[in-house]
Amino acid sequence: MYKIHPKTLFVGQILQYLPSCQSTNDEASVLIAQIDPNEGLVVITDNQTAGRGQRGNQWEAKAGENLTFSLILKPGFLMATEQFWLNIAVSLGIYDALQPLVGPSLRIKWPNDIYVGNQKLGGILIENTLHGYSIAWSVVGIGLNVNQIDFGYSTATSLQALAPLPNTYDLPGLLSRLCETLEQRYLQLLAGQRDTLKINYLQILYRFQQEHRFESEGQSFRGTIIGIDPHGRLAIQVNGQIRYFAFKEVSFDIEGRS
């Protein structure tokens, strides 16, 4: 059972704990469909059996060893075309909570992964419900590898693997801290501090201003990430020209050549 007392106005003040569920994002979406939940409500489980990642990938996590939760927000101040700003705020909120634990190698890998070096520490999946031209509801799904050590793939890591503690990490304590930093960044977005958020985001963006190998439509190419456009597209300079890529249109060649 999770009992947290975050120093927040609304994020994490109401917590719905499920010992097991298929997807906390699905459970949060059911709450939105059935009732008018309070903004900041968090749905969390010890055992997510069918968690989703971006591109339809499955998120795998051992029961009781990690954090898998969803946060309900009402960002009605954001237009549908501005939804990537929420991604920026959420990414920074996670970074703020984890960077003191793992150090300066922590990065945000566009569009929604948390990386340390070339290994994945966590992921974000934001699902929005629109009302007209604005966002009525957002379900912010977050999965973080915390105390799990063994993974089925070499590109995964965890807090305990990176910065081990004798008695492992306190999951409710870490969740409470995440609620605080997520709310701080969300309130920055609400206050219109977009320039600050974008500067902070680019400072911690994985492979920013570094030449790297990418893949798009089955073709491999070298390029340099130079920024993010207002719609959240990745701007990559390739042979002196700037190309823009939306979600799923480009991938990093991490395991291959640099």
Short mmCIF file of C-alpha atoms in Angstrom, two decimals:
data_model
loop_
_atom_site.label_atom_id
_atom_site.label_comp_id
_atom_site.label_asym_id
_atom_site.label_seq_id
_atom_site.Cartn_x
_atom_site.Cartn_y
_atom_site.Cartn_z
CA MET A 1 0.00 0.00 0.00
CA TYR A 2 1.32 3.42 -0.95
CA LYS A 3 1.04 6.29 1.49
CA ILE A 4 2.75 9.48 0.40
CA HIS A 5 2.65 13.07 1.63
CA PRO A 6 4.14 15.20 -1.15
CA LYS A 7 4.60 18.91 -0.61
CA THR A 8 2.34 19.79 -3.51
CA LEU A 9 -0.84 21.72 -4.23
CA PHE A 10 -2.54 18.88 -6.09
CA VAL A 11 -0.20 16.36 -7.73
CA GLY A 12 -0.26 13.15 -5.71
CA GLN A 13 -2.65 14.48 -3.07
CA ILE A 14 -5.08 11.77 -4.17
CA LEU A 15 -3.62 8.34 -4.82
CA GLN A 16 -5.33 5.26 -6.21
CA TYR A 17 -3.30 2.14 -5.53
CA LEU A 18 -3.89 -1.09 -7.42
CA PRO A 19 -1.90 -4.20 -6.44
CA SER A 20 -2.05 -5.31 -10.08
CA CYS A 21 -3.52 -4.00 -13.33
CA GLN A 22 -2.95 -4.22 -17.05
CA SER A 23 -2.11 -0.54 -17.53
CA THR A 24 -2.26 2.45 -15.19
CA ASN A 25 -2.95 4.65 -18.23
CA ASP A 26 -6.00 2.55 -19.02
CA GLU A 27 -7.18 2.72 -15.42
CA ALA A 28 -6.77 6.50 -15.39
CA SER A 29 -8.69 6.78 -18.65
CA VAL A 30 -11.55 4.78 -17.14
CA LEU A 31 -11.71 7.22 -14.22
CA ILE A 32 -11.90 10.13 -16.66
CA ALA A 33 -14.73 8.44 -18.57
CA GLN A 34 -16.69 7.52 -15.45
CA ILE A 35 -16.17 10.47 -13.10
CA ASP A 36 -14.64 13.95 -13.05
CA PRO A 37 -11.39 13.10 -11.23
CA ASN A 38 -9.38 15.72 -9.43
CA GLU A 39 -6.41 17.07 -11.33
CA GLY A 40 -3.24 15.57 -9.94
CA LEU A 41 -4.74 12.18 -9.12
CA VAL A 42 -2.14 9.42 -9.39
CA VAL A 43 -2.91 5.80 -10.28
CA ILE A 44 -0.10 3.44 -9.28
CA THR A 45 0.41 -0.30 -9.29
CA ASP A 46 3.01 -2.78 -8.08
CA ASN A 47 2.42 -5.06 -11.04
CA GLN A 48 1.57 -3.68 -14.47
CA THR A 49 0.89 -6.66 -16.72
CA ALA A 50 0.39 -4.92 -20.07
CA GLY A 51 2.13 -1.57 -19.83
CA ARG A 52 2.61 0.29 -23.09
CA GLY A 53 5.48 2.33 -24.41
CA GLN A 54 5.75 4.61 -27.39
CA ARG A 55 5.36 2.96 -30.83
CA GLY A 56 3.21 0.24 -29.23
CA ASN A 57 6.15 -1.36 -27.43
CA GLN A 58 5.44 -3.24 -24.21
CA TRP A 59 6.92 -1.90 -21.00
CA GLU A 60 8.36 -4.71 -18.88
CA ALA A 61 8.97 -4.36 -15.16
CA LYS A 62 9.27 -6.82 -12.29
CA ALA A 63 6.44 -6.59 -9.79
CA GLY A 64 7.14 -4.51 -6.71
CA GLU A 65 10.60 -3.35 -7.78
CA ASN A 66 9.88 -0.30 -9.91
CA LEU A 67 7.58 2.68 -10.29
CA THR A 68 4.71 2.37 -12.77
CA PHE A 69 2.10 5.09 -12.41
CA SER A 70 -0.11 7.54 -14.28
CA LEU A 71 -0.86 11.15 -13.46
CA ILE A 72 -4.11 12.84 -14.50
CA LEU A 73 -3.84 16.47 -15.59
CA LYS A 74 -6.27 19.02 -17.08
CA PRO A 75 -4.09 21.24 -19.29
CA GLY A 76 -6.95 23.17 -20.87
CA PHE A 77 -4.58 26.07 -21.42
CA LEU A 78 -2.77 24.04 -24.11
CA MET A 79 -3.97 23.80 -27.67
CA ALA A 80 -3.91 20.39 -29.33
CA THR A 81 -0.98 21.57 -31.46
CA GLU A 82 0.96 22.45 -28.31
CA GLN A 83 0.90 19.06 -26.62
CA PHE A 84 4.66 18.57 -26.82
CA TRP A 85 5.06 21.34 -24.25
CA LEU A 86 3.53 18.98 -21.70
CA ASN A 87 6.07 16.36 -22.74
CA ILE A 88 8.84 18.89 -22.08
CA ALA A 89 7.50 19.80 -18.62
CA VAL A 90 7.03 16.17 -17.61
CA SER A 91 10.50 15.18 -18.87
CA LEU A 92 12.08 17.98 -16.87
CA GLY A 93 10.11 17.07 -13.76
CA ILE A 94 11.45 13.53 -13.92
CA TYR A 95 14.96 14.79 -14.58
CA ASP A 96 14.80 17.12 -11.57
CA ALA A 97 13.93 14.22 -9.26
CA LEU A 98 16.45 11.71 -10.62
CA GLN A 99 19.51 13.81 -11.49
CA PRO A 100 20.65 14.17 -7.84
CA LEU A 101 20.62 10.37 -7.61
CA VAL A 102 22.45 9.38 -10.80
CA GLY A 103 24.51 12.44 -11.72
CA PRO A 104 25.18 14.52 -14.83
CA SER A 105 24.98 11.68 -17.37
CA LEU A 106 21.16 11.63 -17.08
CA ARG A 107 19.50 12.70 -20.34
CA ILE A 108 16.10 12.98 -21.99
CA LYS A 109 16.05 11.02 -25.24
CA TRP A 110 13.56 12.48 -27.69
CA PRO A 111 10.67 12.06 -27.64
CA ASN A 112 9.98 10.37 -24.30
CA ASP A 113 12.73 8.22 -22.82
CA ILE A 114 14.94 8.72 -19.79
CA TYR A 115 18.52 7.66 -20.46
CA VAL A 116 21.79 7.38 -18.56
CA GLY A 117 24.59 7.01 -21.07
CA ASN A 118 23.16 4.71 -23.72
CA GLN A 119 20.89 2.80 -21.35
CA LYS A 120 17.21 3.36 -20.70
CA LEU A 121 16.17 4.21 -17.15
CA GLY A 122 12.53 5.01 -17.83
CA GLY A 123 9.87 6.07 -20.25
CA ILE A 124 6.91 8.40 -20.64
CA LEU A 125 3.62 7.84 -22.46
CA ILE A 126 1.23 10.81 -22.57
CA GLU A 127 -2.27 10.23 -23.91
CA ASN A 128 -4.49 13.27 -24.46
CA THR A 129 -8.22 13.78 -24.79
CA LEU A 130 -9.20 16.82 -26.82
CA HIS A 131 -12.11 19.21 -26.41
CA GLY A 132 -12.37 21.29 -29.52
CA TYR A 133 -8.94 22.73 -30.21
CA SER A 134 -7.59 22.36 -26.67
CA ILE A 135 -6.52 19.49 -24.43
CA ALA A 136 -9.21 18.54 -21.94
CA TRP A 137 -7.41 15.69 -20.18
CA SER A 138 -3.92 14.26 -20.16
CA VAL A 139 -2.94 10.89 -18.76
CA VAL A 140 0.79 10.97 -18.09
CA GLY A 141 2.11 7.41 -17.84
CA ILE A 142 5.56 7.04 -16.28
CA GLY A 143 7.63 3.90 -15.88
CA LEU A 144 10.95 4.02 -14.03
CA ASN A 145 13.39 1.20 -13.36
CA VAL A 146 14.24 1.57 -9.69
CA ASN A 147 15.25 -1.57 -7.78
CA GLN A 148 15.24 -4.14 -10.57
CA ILE A 149 18.73 -5.38 -11.47
CA ASP A 150 18.23 -8.08 -14.10
CA PHE A 151 16.72 -7.17 -17.47
CA GLY A 152 16.06 -9.11 -20.61
CA TYR A 153 17.96 -6.60 -22.72
CA SER A 154 21.31 -4.88 -22.28
CA THR A 155 20.04 -1.37 -23.03
CA ALA A 156 18.08 -1.17 -19.76
CA THR A 157 19.34 0.05 -16.40
CA SER A 158 17.94 1.12 -13.02
CA LEU A 159 18.67 3.40 -10.10
CA GLN A 160 19.87 0.45 -8.04
CA ALA A 161 22.22 -0.63 -10.84
CA LEU A 162 23.59 2.88 -11.32
CA ALA A 163 23.74 4.14 -7.73
CA PRO A 164 23.09 1.17 -5.41
CA LEU A 165 21.73 1.61 -1.91
CA PRO A 166 22.25 -1.05 0.79
CA ASN A 167 18.52 -1.45 1.40
CA THR A 168 17.31 -0.49 -2.11
CA TYR A 169 15.29 2.62 -2.92
CA ASP A 170 12.16 3.63 -1.05
CA LEU A 171 9.49 3.60 -3.77
CA PRO A 172 6.86 5.73 -1.94
CA GLY A 173 9.53 8.29 -1.04
CA LEU A 174 10.71 8.50 -4.64
CA LEU A 175 7.12 8.80 -5.89
CA SER A 176 6.50 11.64 -3.45
CA ARG A 177 9.55 13.49 -4.74
CA LEU A 178 8.47 12.95 -8.34
CA CYS A 179 5.05 14.42 -7.57
CA GLU A 180 6.75 17.55 -6.26
CA THR A 181 9.09 18.08 -9.19
CA LEU A 182 6.42 17.23 -11.77
CA GLU A 183 4.08 19.80 -10.25
CA GLN A 184 6.81 22.45 -10.20
CA ARG A 185 7.49 22.04 -13.91
CA TYR A 186 3.78 21.84 -14.75
CA LEU A 187 3.17 25.11 -12.90
CA GLN A 188 6.03 26.67 -14.89
CA LEU A 189 4.22 25.65 -18.05
CA LEU A 190 0.93 26.99 -16.74
CA ALA A 191 2.65 30.31 -15.96
CA GLY A 192 3.84 30.59 -19.56
CA GLN A 193 7.55 30.12 -18.85
CA ARG A 194 8.11 28.32 -22.13
CA ASP A 195 11.44 29.91 -22.97
CA THR A 196 12.92 28.67 -19.69
CA LEU A 197 11.45 25.21 -20.15
CA LYS A 198 12.81 24.88 -23.69
CA ILE A 199 16.29 26.06 -22.71
CA ASN A 200 16.36 23.58 -19.81
CA TYR A 201 15.08 20.80 -22.07
CA LEU A 202 17.71 21.33 -24.76
CA GLN A 203 20.45 21.40 -22.12
CA ILE A 204 19.66 17.81 -21.15
CA LEU A 205 18.57 16.46 -24.55
CA TYR A 206 20.28 13.21 -25.52
CA ARG A 207 22.84 13.70 -28.33
CA PHE A 208 22.04 17.41 -28.65
CA GLN A 209 24.55 19.16 -30.92
CA GLN A 210 26.46 15.91 -31.44
CA GLU A 211 26.87 14.19 -34.78
CA HIS A 212 25.21 10.81 -34.62
CA ARG A 213 23.77 8.09 -36.81
CA PHE A 214 20.01 7.92 -37.33
CA GLU A 215 17.58 5.77 -39.28
CA SER A 216 14.51 6.91 -41.19
CA GLU A 217 12.36 4.96 -43.67
CA GLY A 218 14.94 2.17 -43.73
CA GLN A 219 17.77 4.53 -44.57
CA SER A 220 20.76 5.27 -42.31
CA PHE A 221 22.28 8.74 -42.22
CA ARG A 222 24.50 10.93 -40.08
CA GLY A 223 23.26 14.20 -38.66
CA THR A 224 23.33 16.61 -35.73
CA ILE A 225 20.34 17.42 -33.52
CA ILE A 226 20.00 21.21 -33.42
CA GLY A 227 16.66 21.61 -31.68
CA ILE A 228 12.93 20.96 -31.40
CA ASP A 229 10.33 22.87 -33.40
CA PRO A 230 7.07 24.25 -31.86
CA HIS A 231 5.22 21.05 -32.76
CA GLY A 232 7.77 18.82 -31.03
CA ARG A 233 9.48 17.65 -34.21
CA LEU A 234 13.18 16.82 -33.95
CA ALA A 235 15.34 19.17 -36.03
CA ILE A 236 18.40 17.40 -37.45
CA GLN A 237 21.02 19.04 -39.63
CA VAL A 238 22.00 16.68 -42.44
CA ASN A 239 24.63 17.69 -45.00
CA GLY A 240 24.06 21.37 -44.32
CA GLN A 241 20.26 21.15 -44.51
CA ILE A 242 17.77 21.03 -41.64
CA ARG A 243 15.27 18.15 -41.70
CA TYR A 244 12.33 17.83 -39.32
CA PHE A 245 11.06 14.49 -37.99
CA ALA A 246 7.83 13.74 -36.14
CA PHE A 247 7.30 10.80 -33.77
CA LYS A 248 8.05 7.43 -35.35
CA GLU A 249 9.70 9.04 -38.39
CA VAL A 250 13.28 8.71 -37.13
CA SER A 251 15.19 6.53 -34.67
CA PHE A 252 18.61 6.61 -33.04
CA ASP A 253 21.17 4.02 -34.07
CA ILE A 254 22.37 3.44 -30.50
CA GLU A 255 23.77 -0.07 -30.63
CA GLY A 256 25.38 0.37 -34.04
CA ARG A 257 27.89 2.90 -35.15
CA SER A 258 28.03 6.23 -33.37
#
